[in-house]
Coordinates of C-alpha atoms in Angstrom, one line a residue:
M23 CA 0.0 0.0 0.0
I24 CA 1.2 3.5 -0.7
S25 CA 0.5 6.4 1.7
S26 CA -1.7 9.1 0.2
P27 CA -0.1 12.5 -0.5
S28 CA -3.5 14.2 -0.6
L29 CA -3.1 16.1 2.7
A30 CA 0.6 16.9 2.5
S31 CA -0.1 20.5 1.7
L32 CA -2.3 21.0 4.7
S33 CA 0.4 20.6 7.3
S34 CA 2.5 23.4 8.8
A35 CA 3.4 22.0 12.1
S36 CA 5.5 19.0 13.1
S37 CA 3.2 16.6 14.9
P38 CA 3.0 12.8 15.0
M39 CA 0.5 10.7 13.1
P40 CA 0.3 7.0 12.5
P41 CA 2.7 5.5 10.0
T42 CA 0.0 4.5 7.4
L43 CA -0.4 8.2 6.6
T44 CA 2.5 10.5 5.9
T45 CA 0.4 13.7 6.2
S46 CA -1.8 15.4 8.7
V47 CA -4.5 18.0 9.2
A48 CA -2.7 21.1 10.3
T49 CA -3.3 24.2 12.4
T50 CA -6.0 26.7 11.7
S51 CA -3.5 29.4 10.5
S52 CA -2.2 27.2 7.7
F53 CA -5.6 27.0 6.2
E54 CA -6.4 30.7 6.0
G55 CA -7.5 31.8 2.6
S56 CA -6.8 28.3 1.1
Y57 CA -10.3 27.0 0.5
A58 CA -12.9 28.1 -2.1
S59 CA -15.9 30.1 -0.9
K60 CA -18.4 27.6 -2.3
D61 CA -16.9 24.9 -0.1
K62 CA -17.0 27.1 2.9
K63 CA -20.6 28.0 2.3
R64 CA -21.5 24.4 1.9
A65 CA -19.8 23.4 5.1
D66 CA -21.2 26.4 7.0
K67 CA -24.7 25.5 5.9
H68 CA -24.1 22.0 7.1
V69 CA -23.0 23.3 10.5
A70 CA -25.8 25.7 10.7
S71 CA -28.3 22.9 10.5
T72 CA -27.4 21.8 14.0
M73 CA -27.8 25.3 15.7
A74 CA -31.1 24.7 17.4
A75 CA -29.7 23.1 20.6
A76 CA -31.4 23.8 23.9
S77 CA -29.5 25.2 26.9
T78 CA -30.0 22.0 28.9
T79 CA -28.7 19.0 27.0
S80 CA -28.9 15.5 28.5
D81 CA -26.2 12.9 28.3
E82 CA -28.4 10.8 26.1
D83 CA -29.1 13.7 23.7
L84 CA -25.4 14.4 23.2
R85 CA -24.7 10.7 22.6
A86 CA -27.5 10.5 20.1
A87 CA -26.2 13.6 18.3
L88 CA -22.7 12.2 18.2
E89 CA -24.0 8.9 16.7
Q90 CA -25.7 11.0 14.1
V91 CA -22.5 12.8 13.2
K92 CA -20.7 9.5 12.8
K93 CA -23.2 8.6 10.0
E94 CA -22.6 11.9 8.1
E95 CA -20.4 11.7 5.0
V96 CA -17.1 13.5 4.9
P97 CA -16.0 15.3 1.7
A98 CA -13.7 13.2 -0.5
A99 CA -11.5 15.7 -2.3
P100 CA -8.5 17.2 -0.4
E101 CA -9.6 20.8 -0.9
Q102 CA -13.1 19.9 0.4
K103 CA -11.6 18.1 3.4
E104 CA -9.6 21.3 4.1
A105 CA -12.6 23.5 3.9
Y106 CA -14.7 21.1 6.0
F107 CA -12.1 20.9 8.8
M108 CA -11.6 24.7 8.8
S109 CA -15.4 25.4 8.9
Q110 CA -16.0 23.0 11.7
V111 CA -13.2 24.4 13.9
A112 CA -14.3 27.9 13.1
A113 CA -18.0 27.1 13.9
G114 CA -16.9 25.4 17.2
E115 CA -14.9 28.5 18.2
Q116 CA -17.8 30.8 17.4
M117 CA -20.5 28.7 19.1
S118 CA -18.5 28.0 22.3
V119 CA -18.4 31.7 23.2
L120 CA -22.1 32.3 22.7
G121 CA -23.2 30.6 25.9
P122 CA -24.9 27.4 27.0
D123 CA -27.6 27.6 24.3
H124 CA -25.0 26.9 21.7
H125 CA -22.7 24.4 23.5
L126 CA -24.2 21.3 21.8
T127 CA -23.6 22.9 18.4
A128 CA -20.1 23.8 19.4
A129 CA -19.4 20.3 20.7
L130 CA -20.7 18.7 17.5
A131 CA -18.6 21.0 15.3
F132 CA -15.4 20.2 17.2
Y133 CA -16.3 16.5 17.1
R134 CA -16.7 16.6 13.3
A135 CA -13.2 18.1 13.0
L136 CA -11.8 15.5 15.4
R137 CA -13.7 12.7 13.5
L138 CA -12.0 13.8 10.3
V139 CA -8.6 13.5 11.9
I140 CA -9.5 10.1 13.3
E141 CA -10.7 8.8 9.9
L142 CA -7.6 10.1 8.2
T143 CA -5.2 8.5 10.6
N144 CA -7.0 5.1 10.2
L145 CA -6.7 5.0 6.5
D146 CA -4.5 2.5 4.8
V147 CA -4.6 4.6 1.6
S148 CA -3.3 3.0 -1.5
Y149 CA -2.1 4.9 -4.6
A150 CA -5.2 3.6 -6.3
S151 CA -7.5 5.1 -3.8
S152 CA -6.1 8.6 -4.3
T153 CA -6.0 8.6 -8.1
S154 CA -8.0 7.5 -11.0
Q155 CA -5.3 5.0 -12.1
P156 CA -6.8 1.6 -13.0
Q157 CA -5.7 -1.2 -10.7
D158 CA -4.3 -3.3 -13.6
E159 CA -1.9 -0.5 -14.4
L160 CA -0.9 -0.3 -10.7
D161 CA -0.1 -3.9 -10.7
G162 CA 2.8 -3.2 -13.1
L163 CA 4.5 -0.9 -10.6
D164 CA 7.6 -2.6 -9.2
D165 CA 7.3 -2.8 -5.4
E166 CA 11.0 -2.2 -5.0
T167 CA 11.6 0.8 -7.2
S168 CA 11.0 4.5 -7.0
P169 CA 7.7 5.7 -8.5
V170 CA 9.1 6.9 -11.8
R171 CA 6.8 6.6 -14.7
E172 CA 6.4 8.0 -18.2
G173 CA 3.8 10.3 -16.9
P174 CA 1.6 11.1 -13.9
P175 CA -1.2 8.7 -13.0
S176 CA -3.8 11.0 -14.4
E177 CA -4.2 14.6 -15.4
T178 CA -6.3 15.3 -12.3
S179 CA -3.7 13.9 -9.9
S180 CA -0.4 14.9 -11.6
Q181 CA 0.1 17.8 -9.3
E182 CA -0.6 15.7 -6.3
W183 CA 1.8 13.0 -7.6
D184 CA 4.6 15.5 -8.1
K185 CA 4.2 16.7 -4.5
V186 CA 4.4 13.3 -3.0
K187 CA 7.4 12.4 -5.1
D188 CA 9.2 15.5 -3.9
R189 CA 8.3 14.8 -0.3
V190 CA 9.2 11.2 -0.3
E191 CA 12.4 11.4 -2.5
G192 CA 13.5 14.5 -0.6
Y193 CA 13.0 13.1 2.9
Y194 CA 16.6 12.0 3.4
Q195 CA 17.9 15.3 2.2
K196 CA 16.0 16.9 5.1
F197 CA 16.6 14.2 7.7
P198 CA 18.7 13.9 9.8
P199 CA 19.6 17.6 10.1
K200 CA 23.0 18.3 8.6
S201 CA 24.1 19.9 11.9
L202 CA 24.3 16.4 13.4
G203 CA 27.1 15.4 11.0
V204 CA 25.4 12.1 10.0
A205 CA 23.2 11.0 7.1
V206 CA 21.0 8.0 6.1
E207 CA 22.3 6.2 3.0
T208 CA 21.5 3.0 1.2
R209 CA 24.2 0.3 1.5
K210 CA 24.3 -3.2 0.1
L211 CA 24.4 -6.0 2.6
P212 CA 27.4 -8.3 2.6
S213 CA 27.1 -11.5 0.4
S214 CA 23.6 -10.3 -0.7
E215 CA 21.9 -8.5 -3.5
T216 CA 19.7 -6.7 -1.1
S217 CA 20.3 -3.3 0.6
K218 CA 19.1 -1.3 3.5
K219 CA 19.2 2.2 5.0
V220 CA 22.1 2.8 7.3
L221 CA 23.5 5.7 9.3
V222 CA 26.9 7.1 8.1
V223 CA 29.1 9.8 9.5
K224 CA 29.7 12.9 7.3
K225 CA 32.8 14.1 8.9
D226 CA 36.0 12.7 10.4
V227 CA 35.6 11.8 14.0
K228 CA 38.2 10.8 16.6
A229 CA 37.8 7.8 19.0
G230 CA 35.9 8.9 22.1
E231 CA 34.3 11.9 20.4
V232 CA 30.5 12.5 20.8
I233 CA 29.0 12.2 17.3
Y234 CA 25.5 13.5 18.2
E235 CA 23.0 13.7 21.1
E236 CA 19.4 12.7 20.8
H237 CA 16.3 12.8 23.1
P238 CA 13.7 10.0 22.6
V239 CA 10.3 10.3 21.1
I240 CA 9.0 8.1 23.9
A241 CA 10.5 6.2 26.8
A242 CA 9.3 3.7 29.5
L243 CA 10.9 2.5 32.7
D244 CA 11.3 -1.2 33.3
Y245 CA 8.1 -2.0 35.2
D246 CA 9.7 -3.1 38.4
L247 CA 11.4 0.3 38.6
Q248 CA 8.1 2.0 37.7
E249 CA 6.5 0.3 40.6
A250 CA 9.3 1.0 43.0
G251 CA 9.1 4.8 42.3
T252 CA 12.9 5.1 42.3
H253 CA 13.3 6.7 38.8
C254 CA 11.6 9.6 36.9
S255 CA 8.8 8.2 34.8
H256 CA 9.6 10.6 32.0
C257 CA 13.4 11.1 31.6
L258 CA 14.3 7.8 33.6
R259 CA 16.7 9.7 35.9
V260 CA 17.5 8.2 39.3
L261 CA 15.3 10.2 41.8
D262 CA 16.4 12.4 44.7
P263 CA 13.7 11.6 47.3
S264 CA 13.9 15.1 48.7
T265 CA 12.9 16.7 45.4
A266 CA 10.8 13.9 43.7
I267 CA 7.3 14.8 42.7
K268 CA 4.9 11.9 43.6
I269 CA 1.6 11.8 41.7
S270 CA -1.1 10.8 44.2
Q271 CA -3.8 8.3 43.2
D272 CA -1.9 7.5 40.0
P273 CA -2.7 4.0 38.7
I274 CA 0.9 3.5 37.4
N275 CA 2.7 4.9 40.4
T276 CA 4.2 7.9 38.5
V277 CA 7.0 9.9 40.0
F278 CA 8.9 12.8 38.4
C279 CA 12.3 14.4 39.0
S280 CA 11.1 17.9 38.2
K281 CA 8.2 20.1 37.2
E282 CA 9.6 20.2 33.7
C283 CA 9.4 16.4 33.3
Q284 CA 5.9 16.4 34.9
T285 CA 4.7 19.0 32.4
A286 CA 6.3 17.3 29.4
A287 CA 4.9 13.9 30.4
K288 CA 1.4 15.3 31.0
N289 CA 1.3 17.1 27.6
Q290 CA 2.6 14.2 25.6
S291 CA 0.7 11.2 26.9
H292 CA 0.2 10.9 30.7
A293 CA -2.9 13.1 31.0
L294 CA -4.8 11.0 28.5
L295 CA -3.6 7.6 29.7
F296 CA -3.4 7.8 33.5
T297 CA -5.3 10.9 34.8
L298 CA -8.9 11.9 35.1
E299 CA -8.3 15.4 33.6
R300 CA -10.5 16.8 30.9
P301 CA -9.2 15.9 27.4
L302 CA -10.0 19.4 26.2
P303 CA -10.1 22.8 28.0
A304 CA -13.3 23.8 29.8
D305 CA -14.2 26.3 27.1
I306 CA -14.6 23.5 24.6
P307 CA -17.8 21.6 25.4
T308 CA -17.7 17.8 25.6
E309 CA -20.0 15.2 27.1
P310 CA -21.0 15.9 30.7
I311 CA -18.3 14.5 33.0
T312 CA -20.2 12.6 35.7
P313 CA -18.8 10.7 38.7
A314 CA -19.9 7.5 37.0
K315 CA -17.8 8.3 33.9
L316 CA -14.8 9.2 36.0
D317 CA -15.1 5.9 37.9
S318 CA -15.3 4.1 34.5
R319 CA -12.3 5.9 33.2
R320 CA -10.2 5.0 36.3
K321 CA -11.4 1.4 36.1
A322 CA -10.2 1.2 32.5
Q323 CA -6.8 2.6 33.5
V324 CA -6.4 0.3 36.5
Q325 CA -7.2 -2.8 34.3
Y326 CA -4.7 -1.6 31.7
V327 CA -1.9 -1.1 34.3
E328 CA -2.6 -4.5 35.8
H329 CA -2.1 -6.0 32.3
L330 CA 1.2 -4.1 32.0
K331 CA 2.4 -5.5 35.3
K332 CA 1.5 -9.0 34.2
V333 CA 3.2 -9.0 30.8
N334 CA 6.2 -7.0 32.2
K335 CA 7.2 -5.7 28.8
A336 CA 8.0 -2.2 27.7
A337 CA 6.6 -2.4 24.1
P338 CA 2.9 -2.1 25.1
L339 CA 3.4 1.0 27.2
L340 CA 5.6 2.5 24.5
V341 CA 2.9 2.0 21.9
A342 CA 0.2 3.4 24.2
R343 CA 2.4 6.5 24.9
F344 CA 3.0 7.0 21.2
I345 CA -0.7 6.8 20.3
A346 CA -1.6 9.1 23.1
R347 CA 1.1 11.6 22.0
Q348 CA -0.5 11.6 18.5
I349 CA -3.9 12.2 19.9
A350 CA -2.8 14.9 22.3
L351 CA -1.2 16.9 19.5
E352 CA -4.1 16.5 17.1
M353 CA -6.6 17.5 19.8
G354 CA -4.4 20.5 20.5
K355 CA -5.1 21.7 17.0
L356 CA -8.7 22.1 17.9
I357 CA -8.0 24.5 20.8
P358 CA -8.3 28.1 19.6
G359 CA -5.0 29.9 19.8
A360 CA -3.1 26.8 21.0
S361 CA 0.4 26.1 19.9
V362 CA 1.6 22.6 19.0
A363 CA 5.3 23.7 19.4
E364 CA 7.3 21.8 22.0
D365 CA 10.6 22.4 23.7
Q366 CA 12.8 21.7 20.6
E367 CA 15.9 21.3 22.7
K368 CA 14.4 18.3 24.5
D369 CA 12.2 16.8 21.8
F370 CA 12.9 14.2 19.2
I371 CA 15.1 15.1 16.2
D372 CA 13.0 16.2 13.4
A373 CA 13.6 16.9 9.7
E374 CA 15.3 20.1 8.7
G375 CA 12.4 21.6 6.8
G376 CA 10.0 20.0 4.4
E377 CA 7.1 19.9 6.8
Y378 CA 7.8 16.3 7.7
L379 CA 5.9 14.8 10.6
L380 CA 6.8 12.3 13.3
A381 CA 4.8 9.8 11.3
D382 CA 7.2 10.2 8.4
H383 CA 10.0 9.1 10.7
L384 CA 8.2 6.2 12.2
E385 CA 6.8 5.0 8.9
R386 CA 10.3 4.6 7.5
L387 CA 11.6 2.5 10.3
R388 CA 12.0 -1.3 10.0
Y389 CA 9.8 -3.6 12.0
L390 CA 9.3 -7.2 13.0
E391 CA 6.1 -9.2 12.5
V392 CA 4.8 -9.9 16.0
A393 CA 1.6 -11.3 17.4
A394 CA -0.6 -8.7 19.2
D395 CA -2.5 -9.6 22.3
K396 CA -6.2 -8.9 21.5
E397 CA -6.9 -8.4 25.2
E398 CA -4.2 -5.8 25.3
I399 CA -5.7 -4.0 22.3
A400 CA -9.1 -4.0 24.0
L401 CA -7.7 -2.6 27.2
I402 CA -5.9 0.4 25.6
T403 CA -9.0 0.9 23.4
A404 CA -11.1 1.1 26.6
V405 CA -8.8 3.6 28.1
L406 CA -9.0 5.9 25.1
E407 CA -12.8 5.5 24.8
S408 CA -13.2 6.4 28.4
V409 CA -11.4 9.7 27.8
L410 CA -13.6 10.9 24.9
P411 CA -15.9 8.9 22.6
G412 CA -14.3 8.4 19.2
L413 CA -10.7 8.3 20.4
E414 CA -10.8 4.5 20.4
Q415 CA -10.8 4.7 16.6
F416 CA -7.1 5.7 16.7
V417 CA -6.4 2.0 17.6
T418 CA -6.8 -0.7 15.0
E419 CA -5.4 -4.2 15.3
E420 CA -3.2 -3.8 12.2
R421 CA -1.7 -0.5 13.3
Y422 CA -1.2 -1.7 16.9
T423 CA 0.6 -4.8 15.6
V424 CA 3.0 -2.8 13.4
F425 CA 3.7 -0.4 16.2
L426 CA 4.7 -3.3 18.5
G427 CA 7.0 -4.6 15.8
K428 CA 8.6 -1.2 15.4
M429 CA 9.2 -1.0 19.2
A430 CA 10.7 -4.5 19.2
Y431 CA 13.1 -3.8 16.4
N432 CA 14.2 -0.2 17.2
G433 CA 14.0 0.1 21.0
F434 CA 17.2 1.0 22.8
G435 CA 17.9 0.0 26.3
V436 CA 18.7 3.0 28.6
F437 CA 21.4 2.0 31.1
Y438 CA 23.7 3.9 33.4
G439 CA 27.4 3.0 34.0
E440 CA 27.7 -0.7 33.7
G441 CA 23.9 -1.2 34.0
R442 CA 21.8 -2.8 36.7
D443 CA 23.0 -6.0 38.4
D444 CA 19.8 -7.2 40.0
K445 CA 18.8 -9.3 36.9
A446 CA 15.1 -8.4 37.3
R447 CA 14.5 -8.5 33.5
P448 CA 14.9 -11.9 31.8
E449 CA 16.8 -11.7 28.5
D450 CA 14.4 -14.0 26.7
Q451 CA 11.3 -12.0 27.6
E452 CA 12.1 -8.8 25.5
R453 CA 15.3 -7.6 24.0
T454 CA 16.4 -4.1 23.3
R455 CA 19.6 -2.6 21.7
T456 CA 21.7 -2.7 24.8
P457 CA 25.4 -3.5 24.5
C458 CA 25.7 -4.5 28.2
G459 CA 22.6 -6.8 27.9
T460 CA 18.9 -6.1 28.1
S461 CA 18.7 -7.4 31.7
R462 CA 20.9 -4.6 32.8
Q463 CA 18.8 -1.7 31.4
T464 CA 16.8 0.8 33.3
G465 CA 14.2 1.4 30.6
T466 CA 13.5 1.4 26.9
A467 CA 13.4 4.4 24.5
L468 CA 12.7 5.0 20.8
Y469 CA 14.8 7.5 18.8
T470 CA 14.3 8.9 15.3
V471 CA 18.0 9.0 14.2
S472 CA 19.5 6.2 16.3
S473 CA 16.9 3.7 14.9
Y474 CA 19.0 3.7 11.7
L475 CA 22.1 2.3 13.5
S476 CA 22.9 -1.2 12.4
H477 CA 24.4 -3.9 14.5
S478 CA 28.0 -5.0 14.4
C479 CA 29.9 -7.3 16.7
D480 CA 32.8 -4.9 16.3
P481 CA 30.9 -1.6 16.5
S482 CA 32.2 1.8 15.3
A483 CA 30.2 3.6 18.0
R484 CA 28.4 3.1 21.3
P485 CA 25.3 4.6 22.9
S486 CA 26.0 6.4 26.2
F487 CA 23.6 7.8 28.8
E488 CA 26.3 9.5 30.8
N489 CA 24.1 12.4 31.8
G490 CA 21.9 10.1 33.7
T491 CA 18.7 10.4 31.6
S492 CA 17.3 8.9 28.5
E493 CA 19.2 11.3 26.3
L494 CA 21.4 9.2 24.0
R495 CA 24.9 10.3 23.2
L496 CA 26.6 8.4 20.3
I497 CA 30.3 8.1 20.9
A498 CA 32.9 6.9 18.4
T499 CA 34.8 3.7 19.5
R500 CA 37.5 4.3 17.0
D501 CA 38.7 7.0 14.5
L502 CA 36.2 7.4 11.7
K503 CA 36.4 8.9 8.3
A504 CA 33.6 10.7 6.5
G505 CA 31.4 8.1 4.8
D506 CA 32.0 5.4 7.3
E507 CA 29.0 3.5 8.5
L508 CA 28.0 4.0 12.1
T509 CA 27.2 0.7 13.9
V510 CA 26.5 -0.3 17.5
A511 CA 26.2 -3.6 19.4
Y512 CA 22.7 -4.6 19.9
V513 CA 23.8 -7.3 22.4
D514 CA 26.8 -8.0 24.7
V515 CA 29.6 -8.8 22.2
T516 CA 32.4 -9.2 24.7
Q517 CA 34.0 -12.5 25.2
H518 CA 33.3 -13.6 28.8
E519 CA 36.0 -15.2 31.0
D520 CA 34.3 -18.6 30.9
E521 CA 33.8 -18.5 27.1
S522 CA 35.8 -19.6 24.1
I523 CA 35.8 -17.6 21.0
V524 CA 33.3 -20.1 19.5
D525 CA 31.1 -20.0 22.5
A526 CA 31.0 -16.1 22.6
R527 CA 30.3 -16.0 18.9
R528 CA 27.5 -18.6 19.2
R529 CA 25.9 -16.7 22.2
R530 CA 25.8 -13.3 20.6
R531 CA 24.6 -14.6 17.2
M532 CA 21.8 -16.6 18.9
E533 CA 20.7 -13.5 20.8
L534 CA 20.6 -11.5 17.6
A535 CA 18.6 -14.2 15.8
R536 CA 16.1 -14.4 18.6
G537 CA 15.8 -10.7 19.2
W538 CA 16.0 -9.2 15.7
R539 CA 15.8 -12.3 13.5
F540 CA 18.9 -12.0 11.3
A541 CA 22.2 -13.8 11.0
C542 CA 25.0 -11.3 11.7
E543 CA 27.3 -10.7 8.7
C544 CA 29.6 -8.1 10.3
D545 CA 33.3 -8.3 9.5
R546 CA 34.1 -9.8 12.9
C547 CA 31.6 -12.7 12.4
L548 CA 32.8 -13.4 8.8
E549 CA 36.5 -13.3 9.8
E550 CA 35.9 -15.6 12.7
A551 CA 34.0 -18.0 10.5
K552 CA 36.9 -18.1 8.1
T553 CA 39.6 -18.3 10.7
L554 CA 37.9 -21.0 12.8
D555 CA 36.7 -22.8 9.6
L556 CA 33.2 -22.8 10.9
V557 CA 30.3 -24.4 9.0
T558 CA 28.0 -21.5 8.1
A559 CA 25.3 -23.5 6.2
T560 CA 22.8 -23.3 9.1
E561 CA 23.6 -19.6 9.6
E562 CA 22.8 -18.8 6.0
K563 CA 19.3 -20.2 6.4
I564 CA 18.5 -17.4 8.8
K565 CA 17.1 -14.6 6.7
D566 CA 16.7 -11.0 7.9
E567 CA 13.0 -11.0 8.8
S568 CA 12.7 -7.3 9.4
K569 CA 10.4 -5.4 7.1
V570 CA 9.5 -1.9 5.9
E571 CA 5.9 -0.9 5.3
D572 CA 4.5 -1.3 1.8
S573 CA 3.9 2.4 1.6
V574 CA 7.7 2.9 2.0
S575 CA 8.8 0.1 -0.3
H576 CA 6.9 1.6 -3.2
Y577 CA 8.8 4.8 -2.9
Q578 CA 12.4 3.8 -2.0
E579 CA 15.1 5.8 -3.8
N580 CA 17.3 2.8 -4.5
E581 CA 15.8 1.3 -7.7
G582 CA 15.8 -2.4 -8.3
T583 CA 16.8 -3.5 -4.8
S584 CA 15.0 -4.7 -1.8
I585 CA 15.2 -2.6 1.4

């Protein structure tokens, strides 16, 4: 499937969206003057039809009205979607300030706008669905090549096609930012015709030098530490008990090291997942919040936390926080005068221009096929639905499964010094990219740039968390020249005292095969196999099982190769 370019021109702010869509509805200011007057009049007339609400609206009345809105058709064309979204936000703003008589109308207008966002983020939009190109012509498009044709799909979509080509093909010119001194390039894999995206250094670097620093998109403590309340739930720092901020009646036992971390966590995901706070400001009407609804919301949260405790894995919480972060930013766009800008110094590394979103970064990352727990999906869905009816539509089984696979393949273990020594985390339960071993980590984090780091048993760099937080510093392990590939050890690659060279090699390769499903072909492994005259026939049967999404494979820049 190919992600639709139809809303690329609508976005002006960097905000995360699911990986099946590389575009997003944007802030109100980016729409001004962009839609035709006839579309605005049509949408305004549509909104005006609901302006007969009484000042006293029951819970049942509002639910009935919301169900009616769900049945309404949404405009199909990009320009009409733009006009529709703008008119609904504008109508909601106007009605919300006119007093109680108009609160139902305002609520419905905001809900229509939010519903459009939800529907867009759930689309698995193919190239065929956004153009008039016949499917039989689409079947001739090579999955592994760039979308270069003799001409555009159709006259009506040629401009749209050019825009998406520019966005997709220009992505790695904008990301990572040149100031980091690294780039993502396509490299062929050893003894194979396939290739993949890797991270390379763009300048000479000395051994021990910090190549770049990076804050995570999301992070999660190992659950035993989360329960113990010894580390900050946001930055994963070891807490000073005298200054720690304990959140009372918090179902997941949240503690922060500072007000700054508390605010960041609340804005990104915590408010939606683990508090009883209103999802929108008081001046934006929603369903009446009754004690019964608050009880239901807390019950859903407690049940979800109990599940997290039982499975004792980081990936489910990472996925929940990622989804919640998307929702929080999209809902923020419905707030009049609100800004979606975050503290850029402590946010994830974004593209340097081009209006790329967090979804663009996530969509391009490799992932593993994993089995999703349906009970787990139902629990996080219940949490979101208890916040605001309709939010549960942000979770689909397919999307949730892909998200889990991305966390499994790209998650880094955060560790301090030599790591933990209490062995509270079994290696065979969940693995992360942790050179001292996953059992020694403090928590797991996902990064936009570092996710492109490949494994090597003789790595050219190492992740460091020397400042005591989840901020990753990539440090060169040897002198590097511009153009050299940056690699790290996903597992403990040292030879232990009680191991032979063969034993050490077997252990690390087995951990890589179990955790990331590939047979290592690094120079060290190949040299050892040659020197020790090892039989590699069984190793060659282990294929790299990591994948990229269909929407990415259609648009890769490297023609004629798999990725």
